[in-house]
Amino acid sequence: MHEFGVTESIIDIALKEAKKAQARKITKISLVVGELTGFMPDCIEFYFDLMSKDTIAEKANLHFESAPAQVRCRSCLTIFRPKDTLWSCPECQSQGIEIVGGRELYIESMEVE
Amino acid sequence: MRKIELVQNILEANEAIAAQNKRLLDEHGVFAINIMSSPGAGKTSLILQTIARLKGKLRIGVIEGDVASTLDAEKVKNEAVGVVQISTRNMPENCSLIASMLDPALKKLPLEDIDLLLIENVGNLICPSEFVLGEHKRVVVSSLPEGDDKPIKYPMIFADADAVVINKADLSPYVDFDIAAFQEAVKRLNSKVKFFELSCKTGAGIENWCSWVLNKIEINIKQAADKGG
């Protein structure tokens, strides 16, 4: 499971930002997780509950949004959301791609009091 | 209630440490290869074969990443200039090496005496694909008994690979592994990848792999010289 370190980073970033904003409490953290990553929201939530105890992030609501997989066809440069594991281009049917989206993991925003 | 807009990359902490690791390696003229595969594909065997072929030409160091045990480090310790075992059991991540684990390991190695550093990642096709370590090249080892569908099931690790080693090629009469289909599946998401079919057991094909490693080191040295001068 590699969500432990990731959750640690999420809490670090959130606490730092909250301090900058002179907040007393973090109520919500909105996260974007790419569809092509292996990061599991349930797992991040589990660690978050444990690791945020006794910090101002305790009980903050985690909101997850999935970023879709986006690939670019190497032949015709069409950007599309892959429908199958062959990565077939819907325009020219060729099967060579570059990944342009879906591997991200970031904090989009947070809400504080 | 106030909203703070951020768009802050969570993996940035790892990437920053990886960049420091790379700087440290470059300062000492060390070329590092991150070797990834599922358990049992032959990472340690490939390391041993590579050292056997190249030790007259290069000084080779090894970092072994495992959840538990020092078995792999024991196997290579007499062959390499330096070996460090990273045990990930009590680490924040136990399924993959991450950049912050490499940093203390690099400090234990005699970097000035090493030309090539082979980093054996934890046997896993998912987690290592998310973390850069500061390596110069990323290599995936696949083996015939695993089946040819791995690039379809675990695409991300293949998408970033500079080279894919197809190990246990000597087993091809006994297993149904379609090498062309496997290569095709990798090439769909990685146009720059190089393939090496070999057998660490018989030694067949190791030569081509070693030539690639030597060539990449030469290119790296040349680029560093161009940059420096």
Short mmCIF file of C-alpha atoms in Angstrom, two decimals, chain B:
data_model
loop_
_atom_site.label_atom_id
_atom_site.label_comp_id
_atom_site.label_asym_id
_atom_site.label_seq_id
_atom_site.Cartn_x
_atom_site.Cartn_y
_atom_site.Cartn_z
CA MET B 1 -15.71 29.35 5.95
CA ARG B 2 -13.01 30.27 3.46
CA LYS B 3 -11.95 28.42 0.40
CA ILE B 4 -8.27 28.17 -0.52
CA GLU B 5 -7.55 27.34 -4.16
CA LEU B 6 -4.37 25.33 -4.40
CA VAL B 7 -3.71 22.90 -7.25
CA GLN B 8 -0.79 21.49 -5.32
CA ASN B 9 0.84 18.32 -6.68
CA ILE B 10 1.00 15.77 -3.87
CA LEU B 11 3.83 13.81 -5.44
CA GLU B 12 5.99 16.92 -5.65
CA ALA B 13 7.73 16.06 -2.36
CA ASN B 14 8.93 12.78 -3.88
CA GLU B 15 9.91 14.45 -7.15
CA ALA B 16 11.97 17.10 -5.35
CA ILE B 17 13.93 14.47 -3.44
CA ALA B 18 14.38 12.46 -6.64
CA ALA B 19 15.89 15.54 -8.30
CA GLN B 20 18.35 15.89 -5.40
CA ASN B 21 19.28 12.21 -5.71
CA LYS B 22 19.92 12.69 -9.40
CA ARG B 23 22.15 15.69 -8.72
CA LEU B 24 24.15 13.68 -6.20
CA LEU B 25 24.55 10.83 -8.71
CA ASP B 26 25.59 13.21 -11.48
CA GLU B 27 28.13 14.96 -9.27
CA HIS B 28 29.83 11.61 -8.75
CA GLY B 29 29.43 10.44 -12.34
CA VAL B 30 27.15 7.57 -11.35
CA PHE B 31 24.63 6.26 -13.89
CA ALA B 32 21.59 4.76 -12.16
CA ILE B 33 19.07 2.26 -13.49
CA ASN B 34 15.81 1.54 -11.66
CA ILE B 35 14.93 -2.12 -12.27
CA MET B 36 11.28 -3.00 -11.76
CA SER B 37 9.28 -6.19 -12.22
CA SER B 38 6.82 -8.51 -10.55
CA PRO B 39 8.29 -10.85 -7.91
CA GLY B 40 10.34 -13.62 -9.46
CA ALA B 41 10.80 -12.18 -12.95
CA GLY B 42 14.58 -12.13 -12.54
CA LYS B 43 15.71 -8.71 -11.33
CA THR B 44 18.47 -10.12 -9.12
CA SER B 45 19.55 -12.58 -11.82
CA LEU B 46 19.75 -9.75 -14.33
CA ILE B 47 21.86 -7.73 -11.91
CA LEU B 48 24.21 -10.68 -11.35
CA GLN B 49 24.53 -11.32 -15.09
CA THR B 50 25.12 -7.64 -15.78
CA ILE B 51 27.85 -7.45 -13.16
CA ALA B 52 29.47 -10.65 -14.47
CA ARG B 53 29.65 -9.20 -18.00
CA LEU B 54 30.54 -5.62 -17.17
CA LYS B 55 32.69 -5.75 -14.08
CA GLY B 56 35.92 -5.54 -16.11
CA LYS B 57 34.64 -2.33 -17.71
CA LEU B 58 32.63 -0.64 -14.98
CA ARG B 59 32.57 -0.35 -11.22
CA ILE B 60 29.07 -1.40 -10.25
CA GLY B 61 27.09 -0.70 -7.09
CA VAL B 62 23.72 -2.18 -6.16
CA ILE B 63 20.77 -1.06 -4.07
CA GLU B 64 18.37 -3.84 -3.15
CA GLY B 65 14.81 -2.98 -2.18
CA ASP B 66 12.74 -5.65 -0.49
CA VAL B 67 9.89 -5.80 1.97
CA ALA B 68 11.91 -8.18 4.13
CA SER B 69 15.20 -10.11 4.25
CA THR B 70 18.69 -9.44 2.94
CA LEU B 71 18.69 -12.48 0.65
CA ASP B 72 19.23 -10.49 -2.54
CA ALA B 73 21.94 -8.32 -1.01
CA GLU B 74 23.76 -11.48 0.12
CA LYS B 75 23.65 -12.82 -3.43
CA VAL B 76 25.28 -9.76 -4.96
CA LYS B 77 27.58 -8.62 -2.18
CA ASN B 78 30.68 -10.41 -3.41
CA GLU B 79 30.20 -9.18 -6.94
CA ALA B 80 29.55 -5.47 -6.57
CA VAL B 81 31.70 -2.57 -5.38
CA GLY B 82 29.05 -1.75 -2.78
CA VAL B 83 25.61 -3.08 -1.86
CA VAL B 84 22.96 -1.48 0.31
CA GLN B 85 19.79 -3.27 1.29
CA ILE B 86 16.72 -1.14 1.84
CA SER B 87 14.13 -3.03 3.82
CA THR B 88 10.76 -1.41 3.23
CA ARG B 89 8.91 -3.30 5.96
CA ASN B 90 8.82 -0.41 8.42
CA MET B 91 8.85 2.35 5.85
CA PRO B 92 5.91 4.58 4.95
CA GLU B 93 5.67 2.68 1.66
CA ASN B 94 6.45 -0.99 1.65
CA CYS B 95 5.38 -1.81 -1.86
CA SER B 96 7.89 0.35 -3.70
CA LEU B 97 11.07 2.29 -3.25
CA ILE B 98 10.49 6.03 -3.03
CA ALA B 99 13.02 8.82 -3.47
CA SER B 100 13.46 9.49 0.26
CA MET B 101 14.55 5.88 0.84
CA LEU B 102 17.25 6.19 -1.80
CA ASP B 103 18.88 9.24 -0.30
CA PRO B 104 20.27 7.53 2.87
CA ALA B 105 21.22 4.47 0.79
CA LEU B 106 23.24 6.64 -1.60
CA LYS B 107 25.10 8.12 1.35
CA LYS B 108 26.17 4.62 2.44
CA LEU B 109 27.69 3.80 -0.95
CA PRO B 110 31.20 4.78 -2.11
CA LEU B 111 29.73 6.85 -4.96
CA GLU B 112 33.12 8.11 -6.15
CA ASP B 113 34.07 4.46 -6.83
CA ILE B 114 30.89 3.61 -8.75
CA ASP B 115 30.14 4.08 -12.46
CA LEU B 116 26.88 2.16 -12.65
CA LEU B 117 24.28 1.82 -9.90
CA LEU B 118 21.68 -0.90 -10.34
CA ILE B 119 18.63 -0.29 -8.16
CA GLU B 120 16.44 -3.31 -7.64
CA ASN B 121 12.96 -2.09 -6.78
CA VAL B 122 10.42 -4.06 -4.75
CA GLY B 123 8.76 -6.80 -6.82
CA ASN B 124 5.52 -5.12 -7.87
CA LEU B 125 4.13 -3.88 -11.19
CA ILE B 126 1.85 -1.19 -9.77
CA CYS B 127 3.36 0.97 -7.02
CA PRO B 128 6.87 1.57 -8.43
CA SER B 129 5.27 3.17 -11.49
CA GLU B 130 4.13 6.12 -9.36
CA PHE B 131 7.50 7.08 -7.90
CA VAL B 132 10.65 8.41 -9.53
CA LEU B 133 13.82 7.87 -7.53
CA GLY B 134 16.33 10.05 -9.37
CA GLU B 135 17.39 7.30 -11.77
CA HIS B 136 18.66 7.89 -15.32
CA LYS B 137 16.79 4.97 -16.87
CA ARG B 138 13.76 2.92 -15.91
CA VAL B 139 13.77 -0.73 -16.90
CA VAL B 140 11.02 -3.32 -16.54
CA VAL B 141 11.83 -7.03 -16.47
CA SER B 142 9.09 -9.37 -17.66
CA SER B 143 9.47 -13.13 -17.87
CA LEU B 144 7.83 -15.72 -20.07
CA PRO B 145 6.03 -17.69 -17.31
CA GLU B 146 4.19 -14.50 -16.23
CA GLY B 147 2.20 -14.39 -19.44
CA ASP B 148 2.16 -11.85 -22.26
CA ASP B 149 -0.81 -9.87 -20.94
CA LYS B 150 1.06 -7.85 -18.31
CA PRO B 151 1.33 -4.62 -20.39
CA ILE B 152 -2.45 -4.74 -20.77
CA LYS B 153 -3.08 -5.35 -17.08
CA TYR B 154 -0.40 -3.02 -15.70
CA PRO B 155 0.08 -0.42 -18.43
CA MET B 156 1.62 2.42 -16.44
CA ILE B 157 4.87 0.71 -15.52
CA PHE B 158 5.44 -0.09 -19.20
CA ALA B 159 4.44 3.41 -20.37
CA ASP B 160 7.48 4.98 -18.69
CA ALA B 161 10.04 2.23 -19.31
CA ASP B 162 13.16 3.09 -21.31
CA ALA B 163 13.75 -0.62 -21.83
CA VAL B 164 11.86 -3.85 -21.27
CA VAL B 165 13.83 -7.03 -20.66
CA ILE B 166 12.01 -10.24 -21.59
CA ASN B 167 13.68 -12.79 -19.35
CA LYS B 168 13.54 -16.60 -19.23
CA ALA B 169 13.51 -16.72 -23.03
CA ASP B 170 14.87 -20.28 -22.74
CA LEU B 171 11.42 -21.36 -21.53
CA SER B 172 9.73 -20.42 -24.78
CA PRO B 173 9.15 -24.07 -25.91
CA TYR B 174 7.22 -24.73 -22.70
CA VAL B 175 5.04 -21.68 -22.18
CA ASP B 176 2.50 -19.83 -24.29
CA PHE B 177 4.01 -16.39 -24.35
CA ASP B 178 3.46 -14.49 -27.58
CA ILE B 179 6.51 -12.23 -27.74
CA ALA B 180 5.23 -10.23 -30.73
CA ALA B 181 1.88 -9.58 -29.02
CA PHE B 182 3.65 -8.57 -25.82
CA GLN B 183 5.92 -6.11 -27.63
CA GLU B 184 3.00 -4.73 -29.59
CA ALA B 185 1.06 -4.09 -26.37
CA VAL B 186 4.00 -2.20 -24.86
CA LYS B 187 4.63 -0.20 -28.04
CA ARG B 188 1.01 1.00 -28.11
CA LEU B 189 1.72 3.16 -25.09
CA ASN B 190 5.45 3.65 -25.37
CA SER B 191 6.99 4.55 -28.71
CA LYS B 192 10.58 4.85 -27.47
CA VAL B 193 10.99 1.56 -25.60
CA LYS B 194 13.82 -0.91 -26.37
CA PHE B 195 13.31 -4.66 -25.95
CA PHE B 196 15.85 -7.26 -24.91
CA GLU B 197 14.98 -10.93 -25.12
CA LEU B 198 17.37 -12.87 -22.96
CA SER B 199 17.88 -15.66 -20.49
CA CYS B 200 19.69 -14.98 -17.25
CA LYS B 201 19.90 -18.76 -16.83
CA THR B 202 21.78 -19.51 -20.06
CA GLY B 203 23.26 -16.07 -20.63
CA ALA B 204 21.79 -15.86 -24.15
CA GLY B 205 21.00 -12.29 -25.16
CA ILE B 206 22.74 -10.67 -22.18
CA GLU B 207 25.35 -9.19 -24.52
CA ASN B 208 22.82 -6.93 -26.28
CA TRP B 209 21.43 -5.72 -22.99
CA CYS B 210 24.92 -4.92 -21.68
CA SER B 211 25.78 -3.05 -24.90
CA TRP B 212 22.67 -0.90 -24.40
CA VAL B 213 23.70 -0.13 -20.82
CA LEU B 214 27.24 0.81 -21.92
CA ASN B 215 25.90 2.94 -24.74
CA LYS B 216 23.53 4.83 -22.44
CA ILE B 217 26.36 5.48 -19.98
CA GLU B 218 28.56 6.82 -22.80
CA ILE B 219 25.78 9.13 -24.00
CA ASN B 220 25.26 10.36 -20.45
CA ILE B 221 28.97 11.08 -19.97
CA LYS B 222 29.07 12.93 -23.27
CA GLN B 223 26.01 15.00 -22.38
CA ALA B 224 27.49 15.85 -18.99
CA ALA B 225 30.77 16.92 -20.66
CA ASP B 226 28.91 19.08 -23.19
CA LYS B 227 26.94 20.70 -20.41
CA GLY B 228 30.02 21.24 -18.27
CA GLY B 229 32.24 22.62 -20.98
#
